[in-house]
PDB file of C-alpha atoms in Angstrom:
ATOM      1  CA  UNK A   1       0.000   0.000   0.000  1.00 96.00           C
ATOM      2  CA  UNK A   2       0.851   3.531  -1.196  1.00 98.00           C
ATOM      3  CA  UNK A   3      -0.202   6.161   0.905  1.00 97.00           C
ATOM      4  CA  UNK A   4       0.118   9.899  -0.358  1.00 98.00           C
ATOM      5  CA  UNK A   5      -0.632  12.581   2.490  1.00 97.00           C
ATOM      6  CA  UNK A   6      -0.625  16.374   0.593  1.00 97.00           C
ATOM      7  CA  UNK A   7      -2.019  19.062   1.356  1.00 95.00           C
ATOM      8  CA  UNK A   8      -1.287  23.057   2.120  1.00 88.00           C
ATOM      9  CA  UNK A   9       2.135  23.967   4.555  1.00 84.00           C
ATOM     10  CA  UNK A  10       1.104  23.489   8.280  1.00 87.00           C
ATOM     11  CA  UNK A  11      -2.321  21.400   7.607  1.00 90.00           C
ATOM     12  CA  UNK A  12      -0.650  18.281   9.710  1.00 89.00           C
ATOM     13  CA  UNK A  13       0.952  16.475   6.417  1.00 91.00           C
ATOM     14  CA  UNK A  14       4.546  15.668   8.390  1.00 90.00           C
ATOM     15  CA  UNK A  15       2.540  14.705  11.599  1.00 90.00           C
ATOM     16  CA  UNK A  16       0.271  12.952   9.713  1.00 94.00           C
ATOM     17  CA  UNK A  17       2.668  10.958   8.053  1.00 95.00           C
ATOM     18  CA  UNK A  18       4.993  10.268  11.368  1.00 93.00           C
ATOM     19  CA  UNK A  19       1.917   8.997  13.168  1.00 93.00           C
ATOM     20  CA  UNK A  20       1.085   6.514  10.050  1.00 95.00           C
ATOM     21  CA  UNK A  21       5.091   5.526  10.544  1.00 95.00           C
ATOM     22  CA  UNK A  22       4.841   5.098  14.460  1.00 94.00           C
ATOM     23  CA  UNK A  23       1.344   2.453  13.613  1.00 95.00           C
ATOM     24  CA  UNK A  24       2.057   0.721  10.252  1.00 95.00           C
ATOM     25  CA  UNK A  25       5.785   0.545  10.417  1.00 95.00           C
ATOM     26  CA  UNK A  26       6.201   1.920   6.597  1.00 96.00           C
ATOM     27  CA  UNK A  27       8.645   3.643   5.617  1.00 95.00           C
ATOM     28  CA  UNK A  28       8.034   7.588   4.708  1.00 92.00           C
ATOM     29  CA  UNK A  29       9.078   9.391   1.406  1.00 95.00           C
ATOM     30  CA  UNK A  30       9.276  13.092   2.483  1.00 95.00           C
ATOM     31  CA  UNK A  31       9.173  14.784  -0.755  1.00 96.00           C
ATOM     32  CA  UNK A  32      10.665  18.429   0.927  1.00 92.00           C
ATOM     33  CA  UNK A  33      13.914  16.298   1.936  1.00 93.00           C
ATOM     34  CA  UNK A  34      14.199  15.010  -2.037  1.00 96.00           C
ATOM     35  CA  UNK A  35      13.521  18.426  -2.697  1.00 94.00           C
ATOM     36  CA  UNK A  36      16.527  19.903  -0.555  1.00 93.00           C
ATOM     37  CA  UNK A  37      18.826  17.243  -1.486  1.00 95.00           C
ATOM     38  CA  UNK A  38      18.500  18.079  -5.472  1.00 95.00           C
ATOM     39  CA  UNK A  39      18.585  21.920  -4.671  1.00 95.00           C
ATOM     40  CA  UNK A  40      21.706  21.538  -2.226  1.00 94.00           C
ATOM     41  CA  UNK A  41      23.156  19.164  -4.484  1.00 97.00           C
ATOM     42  CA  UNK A  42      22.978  21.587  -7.202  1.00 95.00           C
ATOM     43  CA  UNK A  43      21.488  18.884  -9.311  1.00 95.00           C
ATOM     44  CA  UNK A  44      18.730  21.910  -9.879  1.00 94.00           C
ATOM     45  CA  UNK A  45      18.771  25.588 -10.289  1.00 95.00           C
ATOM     46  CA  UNK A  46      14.776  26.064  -8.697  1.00 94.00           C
ATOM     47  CA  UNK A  47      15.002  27.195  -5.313  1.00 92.00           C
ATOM     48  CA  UNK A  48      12.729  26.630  -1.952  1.00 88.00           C
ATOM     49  CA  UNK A  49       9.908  29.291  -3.284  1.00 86.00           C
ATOM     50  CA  UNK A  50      10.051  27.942  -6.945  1.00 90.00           C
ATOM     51  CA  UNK A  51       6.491  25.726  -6.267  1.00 83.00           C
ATOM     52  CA  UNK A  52       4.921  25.370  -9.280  1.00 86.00           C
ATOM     53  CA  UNK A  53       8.093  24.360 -11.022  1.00 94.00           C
ATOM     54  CA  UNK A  54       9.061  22.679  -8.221  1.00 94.00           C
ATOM     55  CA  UNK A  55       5.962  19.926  -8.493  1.00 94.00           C
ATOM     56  CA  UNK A  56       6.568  19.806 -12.401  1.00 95.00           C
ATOM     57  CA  UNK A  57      10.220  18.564 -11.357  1.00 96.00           C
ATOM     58  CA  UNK A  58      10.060  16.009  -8.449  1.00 96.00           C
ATOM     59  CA  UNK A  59       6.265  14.557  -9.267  1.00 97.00           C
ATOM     60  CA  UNK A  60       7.518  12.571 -12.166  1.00 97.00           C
ATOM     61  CA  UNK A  61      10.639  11.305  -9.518  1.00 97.00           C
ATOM     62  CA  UNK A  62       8.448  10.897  -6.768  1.00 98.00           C
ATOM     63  CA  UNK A  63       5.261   9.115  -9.307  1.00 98.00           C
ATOM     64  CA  UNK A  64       8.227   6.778 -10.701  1.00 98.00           C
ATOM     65  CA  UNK A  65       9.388   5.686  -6.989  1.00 98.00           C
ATOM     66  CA  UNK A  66       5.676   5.013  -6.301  1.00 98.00           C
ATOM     67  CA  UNK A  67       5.406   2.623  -9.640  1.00 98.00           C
ATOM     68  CA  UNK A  68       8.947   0.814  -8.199  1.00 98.00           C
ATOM     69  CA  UNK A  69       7.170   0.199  -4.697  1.00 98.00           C
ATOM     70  CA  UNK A  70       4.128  -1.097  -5.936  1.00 98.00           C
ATOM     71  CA  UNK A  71       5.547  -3.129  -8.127  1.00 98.00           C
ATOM     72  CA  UNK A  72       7.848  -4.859  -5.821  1.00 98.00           C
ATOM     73  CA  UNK A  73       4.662  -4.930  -3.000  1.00 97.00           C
ATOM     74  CA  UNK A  74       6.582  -2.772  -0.727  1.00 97.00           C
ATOM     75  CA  UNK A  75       4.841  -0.432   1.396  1.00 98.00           C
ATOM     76  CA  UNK A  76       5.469   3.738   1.864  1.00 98.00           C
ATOM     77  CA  UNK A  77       4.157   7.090   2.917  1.00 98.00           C
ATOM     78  CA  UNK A  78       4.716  10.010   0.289  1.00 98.00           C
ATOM     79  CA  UNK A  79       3.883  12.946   2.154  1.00 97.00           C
ATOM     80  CA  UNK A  80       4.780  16.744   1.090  1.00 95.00           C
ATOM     81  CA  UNK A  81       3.226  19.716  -1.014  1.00 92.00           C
ATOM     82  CA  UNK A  82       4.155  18.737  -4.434  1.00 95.00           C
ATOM     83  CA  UNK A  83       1.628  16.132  -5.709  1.00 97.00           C
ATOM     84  CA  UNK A  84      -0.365  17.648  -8.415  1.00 97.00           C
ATOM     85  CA  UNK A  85      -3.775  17.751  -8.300  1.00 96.00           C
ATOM     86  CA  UNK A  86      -4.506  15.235 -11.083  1.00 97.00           C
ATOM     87  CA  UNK A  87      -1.814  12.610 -10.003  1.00 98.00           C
ATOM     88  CA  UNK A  88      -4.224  10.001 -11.054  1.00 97.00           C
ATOM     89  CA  UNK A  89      -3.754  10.470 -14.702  1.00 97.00           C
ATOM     90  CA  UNK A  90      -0.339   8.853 -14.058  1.00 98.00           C
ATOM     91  CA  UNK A  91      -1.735   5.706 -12.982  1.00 98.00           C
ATOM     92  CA  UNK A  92      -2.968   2.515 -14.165  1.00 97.00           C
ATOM     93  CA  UNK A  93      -5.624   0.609 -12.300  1.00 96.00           C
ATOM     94  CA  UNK A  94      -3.592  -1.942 -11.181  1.00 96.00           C
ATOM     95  CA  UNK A  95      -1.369   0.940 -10.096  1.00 98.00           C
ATOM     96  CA  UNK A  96      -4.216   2.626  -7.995  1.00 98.00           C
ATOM     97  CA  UNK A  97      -5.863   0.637  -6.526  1.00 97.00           C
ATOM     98  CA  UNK A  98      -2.314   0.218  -4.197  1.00 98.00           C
ATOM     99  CA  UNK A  99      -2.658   3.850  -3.660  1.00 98.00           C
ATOM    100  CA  UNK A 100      -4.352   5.802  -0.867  1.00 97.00           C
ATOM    101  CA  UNK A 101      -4.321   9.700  -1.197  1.00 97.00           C
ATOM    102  CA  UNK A 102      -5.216  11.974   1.728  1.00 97.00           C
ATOM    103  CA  UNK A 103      -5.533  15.563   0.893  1.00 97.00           C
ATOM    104  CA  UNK A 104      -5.503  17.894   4.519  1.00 96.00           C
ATOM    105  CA  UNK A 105      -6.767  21.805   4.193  1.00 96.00           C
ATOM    106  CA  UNK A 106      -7.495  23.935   6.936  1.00 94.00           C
ATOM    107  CA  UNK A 107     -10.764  25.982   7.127  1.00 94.00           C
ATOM    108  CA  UNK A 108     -10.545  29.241   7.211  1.00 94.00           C
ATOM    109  CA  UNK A 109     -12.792  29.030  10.409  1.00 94.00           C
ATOM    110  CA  UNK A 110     -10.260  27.227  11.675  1.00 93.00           C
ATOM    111  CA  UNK A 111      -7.352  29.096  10.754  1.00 93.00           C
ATOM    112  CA  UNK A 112      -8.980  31.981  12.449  1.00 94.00           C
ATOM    113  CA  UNK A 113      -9.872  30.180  15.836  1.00 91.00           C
ATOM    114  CA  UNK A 114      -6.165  28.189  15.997  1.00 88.00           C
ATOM    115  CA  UNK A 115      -3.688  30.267  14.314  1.00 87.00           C
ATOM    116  CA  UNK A 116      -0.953  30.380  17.239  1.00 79.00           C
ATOM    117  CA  UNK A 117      -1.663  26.921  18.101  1.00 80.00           C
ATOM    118  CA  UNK A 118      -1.137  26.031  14.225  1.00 78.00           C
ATOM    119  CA  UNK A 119       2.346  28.028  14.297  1.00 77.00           C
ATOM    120  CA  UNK A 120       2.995  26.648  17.602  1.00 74.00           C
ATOM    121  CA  UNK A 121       2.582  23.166  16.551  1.00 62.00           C
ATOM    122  CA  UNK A 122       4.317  23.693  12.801  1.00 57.00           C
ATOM    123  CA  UNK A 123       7.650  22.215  14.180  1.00 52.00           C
ATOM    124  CA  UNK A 124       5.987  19.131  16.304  1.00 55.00           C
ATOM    125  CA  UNK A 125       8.205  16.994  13.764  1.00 55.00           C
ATOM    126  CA  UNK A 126      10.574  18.573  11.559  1.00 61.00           C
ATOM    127  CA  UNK A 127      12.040  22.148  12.697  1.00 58.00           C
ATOM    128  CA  UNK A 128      10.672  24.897  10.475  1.00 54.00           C
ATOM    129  CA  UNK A 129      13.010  27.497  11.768  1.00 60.00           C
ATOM    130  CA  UNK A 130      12.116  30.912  10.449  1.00 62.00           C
ATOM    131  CA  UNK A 131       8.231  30.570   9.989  1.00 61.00           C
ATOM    132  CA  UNK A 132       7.528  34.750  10.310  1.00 70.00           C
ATOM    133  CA  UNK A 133       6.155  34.454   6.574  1.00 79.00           C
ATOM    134  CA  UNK A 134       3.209  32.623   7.328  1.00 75.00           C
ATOM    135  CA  UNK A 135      -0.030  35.114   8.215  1.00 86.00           C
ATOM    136  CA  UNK A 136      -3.196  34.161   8.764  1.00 92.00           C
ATOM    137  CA  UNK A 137      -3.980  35.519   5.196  1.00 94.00           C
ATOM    138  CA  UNK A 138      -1.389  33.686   3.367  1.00 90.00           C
ATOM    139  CA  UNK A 139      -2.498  30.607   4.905  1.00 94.00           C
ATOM    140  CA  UNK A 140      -6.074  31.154   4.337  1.00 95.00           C
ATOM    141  CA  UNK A 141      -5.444  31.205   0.485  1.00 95.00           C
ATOM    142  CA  UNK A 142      -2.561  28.095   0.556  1.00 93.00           C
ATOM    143  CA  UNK A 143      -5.399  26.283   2.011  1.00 95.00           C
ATOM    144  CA  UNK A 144      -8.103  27.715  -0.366  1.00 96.00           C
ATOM    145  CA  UNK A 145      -5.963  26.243  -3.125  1.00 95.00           C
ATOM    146  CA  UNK A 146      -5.730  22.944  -2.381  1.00 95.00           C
ATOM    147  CA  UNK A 147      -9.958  22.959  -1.378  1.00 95.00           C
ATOM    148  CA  UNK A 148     -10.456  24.107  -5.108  1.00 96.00           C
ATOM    149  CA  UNK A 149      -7.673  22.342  -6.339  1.00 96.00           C
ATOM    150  CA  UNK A 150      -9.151  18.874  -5.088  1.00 96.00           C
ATOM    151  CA  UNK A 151     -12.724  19.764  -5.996  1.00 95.00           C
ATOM    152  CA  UNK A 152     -11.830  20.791  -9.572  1.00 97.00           C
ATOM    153  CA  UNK A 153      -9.875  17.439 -10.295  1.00 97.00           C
ATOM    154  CA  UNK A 154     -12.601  15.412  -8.727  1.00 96.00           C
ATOM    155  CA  UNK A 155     -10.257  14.739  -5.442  1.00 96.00           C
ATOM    156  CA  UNK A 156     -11.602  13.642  -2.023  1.00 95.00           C
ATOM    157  CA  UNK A 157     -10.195  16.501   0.489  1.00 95.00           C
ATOM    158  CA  UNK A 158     -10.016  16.201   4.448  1.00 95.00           C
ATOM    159  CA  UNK A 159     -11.122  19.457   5.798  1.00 93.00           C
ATOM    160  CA  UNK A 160      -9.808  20.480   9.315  1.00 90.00           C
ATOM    161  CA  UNK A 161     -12.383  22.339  10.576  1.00 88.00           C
ATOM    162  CA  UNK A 162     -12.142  22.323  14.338  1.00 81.00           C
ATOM    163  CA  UNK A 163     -11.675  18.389  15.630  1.00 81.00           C
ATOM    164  CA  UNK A 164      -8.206  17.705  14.440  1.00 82.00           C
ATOM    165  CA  UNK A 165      -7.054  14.796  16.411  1.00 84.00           C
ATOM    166  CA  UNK A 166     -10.385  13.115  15.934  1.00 89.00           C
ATOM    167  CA  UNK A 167      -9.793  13.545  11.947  1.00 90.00           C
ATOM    168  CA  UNK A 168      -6.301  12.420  12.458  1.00 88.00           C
ATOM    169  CA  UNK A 169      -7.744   9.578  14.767  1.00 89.00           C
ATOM    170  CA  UNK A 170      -9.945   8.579  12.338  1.00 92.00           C
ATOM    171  CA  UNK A 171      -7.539   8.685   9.054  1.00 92.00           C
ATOM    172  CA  UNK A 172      -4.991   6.458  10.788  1.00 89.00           C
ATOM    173  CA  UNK A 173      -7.552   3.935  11.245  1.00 88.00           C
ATOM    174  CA  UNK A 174      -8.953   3.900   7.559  1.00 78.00           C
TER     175      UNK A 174
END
């Protein structure tokens, strides 16, 4: 089993993905530490804030790696930003039905209610260092993105919208 955990920057992907690790045992695929190793490698010239480009670049690495796993019935977690939103074109049946995707995005109702507890909480796994760049505003429309983004491609989305570990609760036992 493939399981891909995207979604918008502090919307619980890493913890997400770390909890699924701690109960399952498979190993995780974070696709911001391939993304660091090719830019500090200099094996690209796209930086940390080139996103777009930055999808269009590691999704047909990370879709390949995917293939290889399924294919030799190993198990992983894919978790990071840069899965477009239709990944499934990619695919053969045989291909997806090995694959779980989990999309997380904030409300903005809950953005609103929990936004120091969402900064407060955006290094529970990984430390983000510098995080003054993310308002309330900037997070609302990251967010927005992905709610659209999964709706226009026909893509089931997990809203946070106030119960957080009971959503997490109830994804890790799906």
């Amino acid at each position: 089993m493939i399981i891909i955990i995207t979604g918008a920057s502090h919307a619980g992907k890493t913890v997400l993905a770390q909890k699924m690790l701690e109960k399952y045992h498979y190993p995780y695929l974070s696709i911001d530490h391939l993304k660091m190793g090719l830019i500090r490698s200099g094996n690209t010239t796209l930086t940390p804030m080139d996103d777009d480009k930055l999808t269009d670049y590691l999704w047909p690495i990370v879709r390949e790696m995917i293939k290889t796993a399924i294919e030799n019935c190993q198990n992983m977690i894919v978790e990071g930003c840069y899965v477009p939103f239709d990944w499934r074109k990619d695919f053969d049946e045989e291909y997806l039905s090995e694959i779980r995707y989990i999309c997380l995005a904030l409300t903005d109702e809950y953005i609103d209610a929990n936004f120091g507890a969402i900064l407060e909480h955006g290094s529970d796994v990984e430390n983000r260092g510098d995080d003054s760049d993310c308002t309330i505003e900037w997070l609302k429309e990251a967010n927005r993105e992905y709610r659209e983004g999964c709706l226009k491609a026909g893509e089931p989305v997990t809203l946070i919208d106030g119960r957080y570990e009971e959503i997490t609760r109830e994804l890790l036992e799906d």
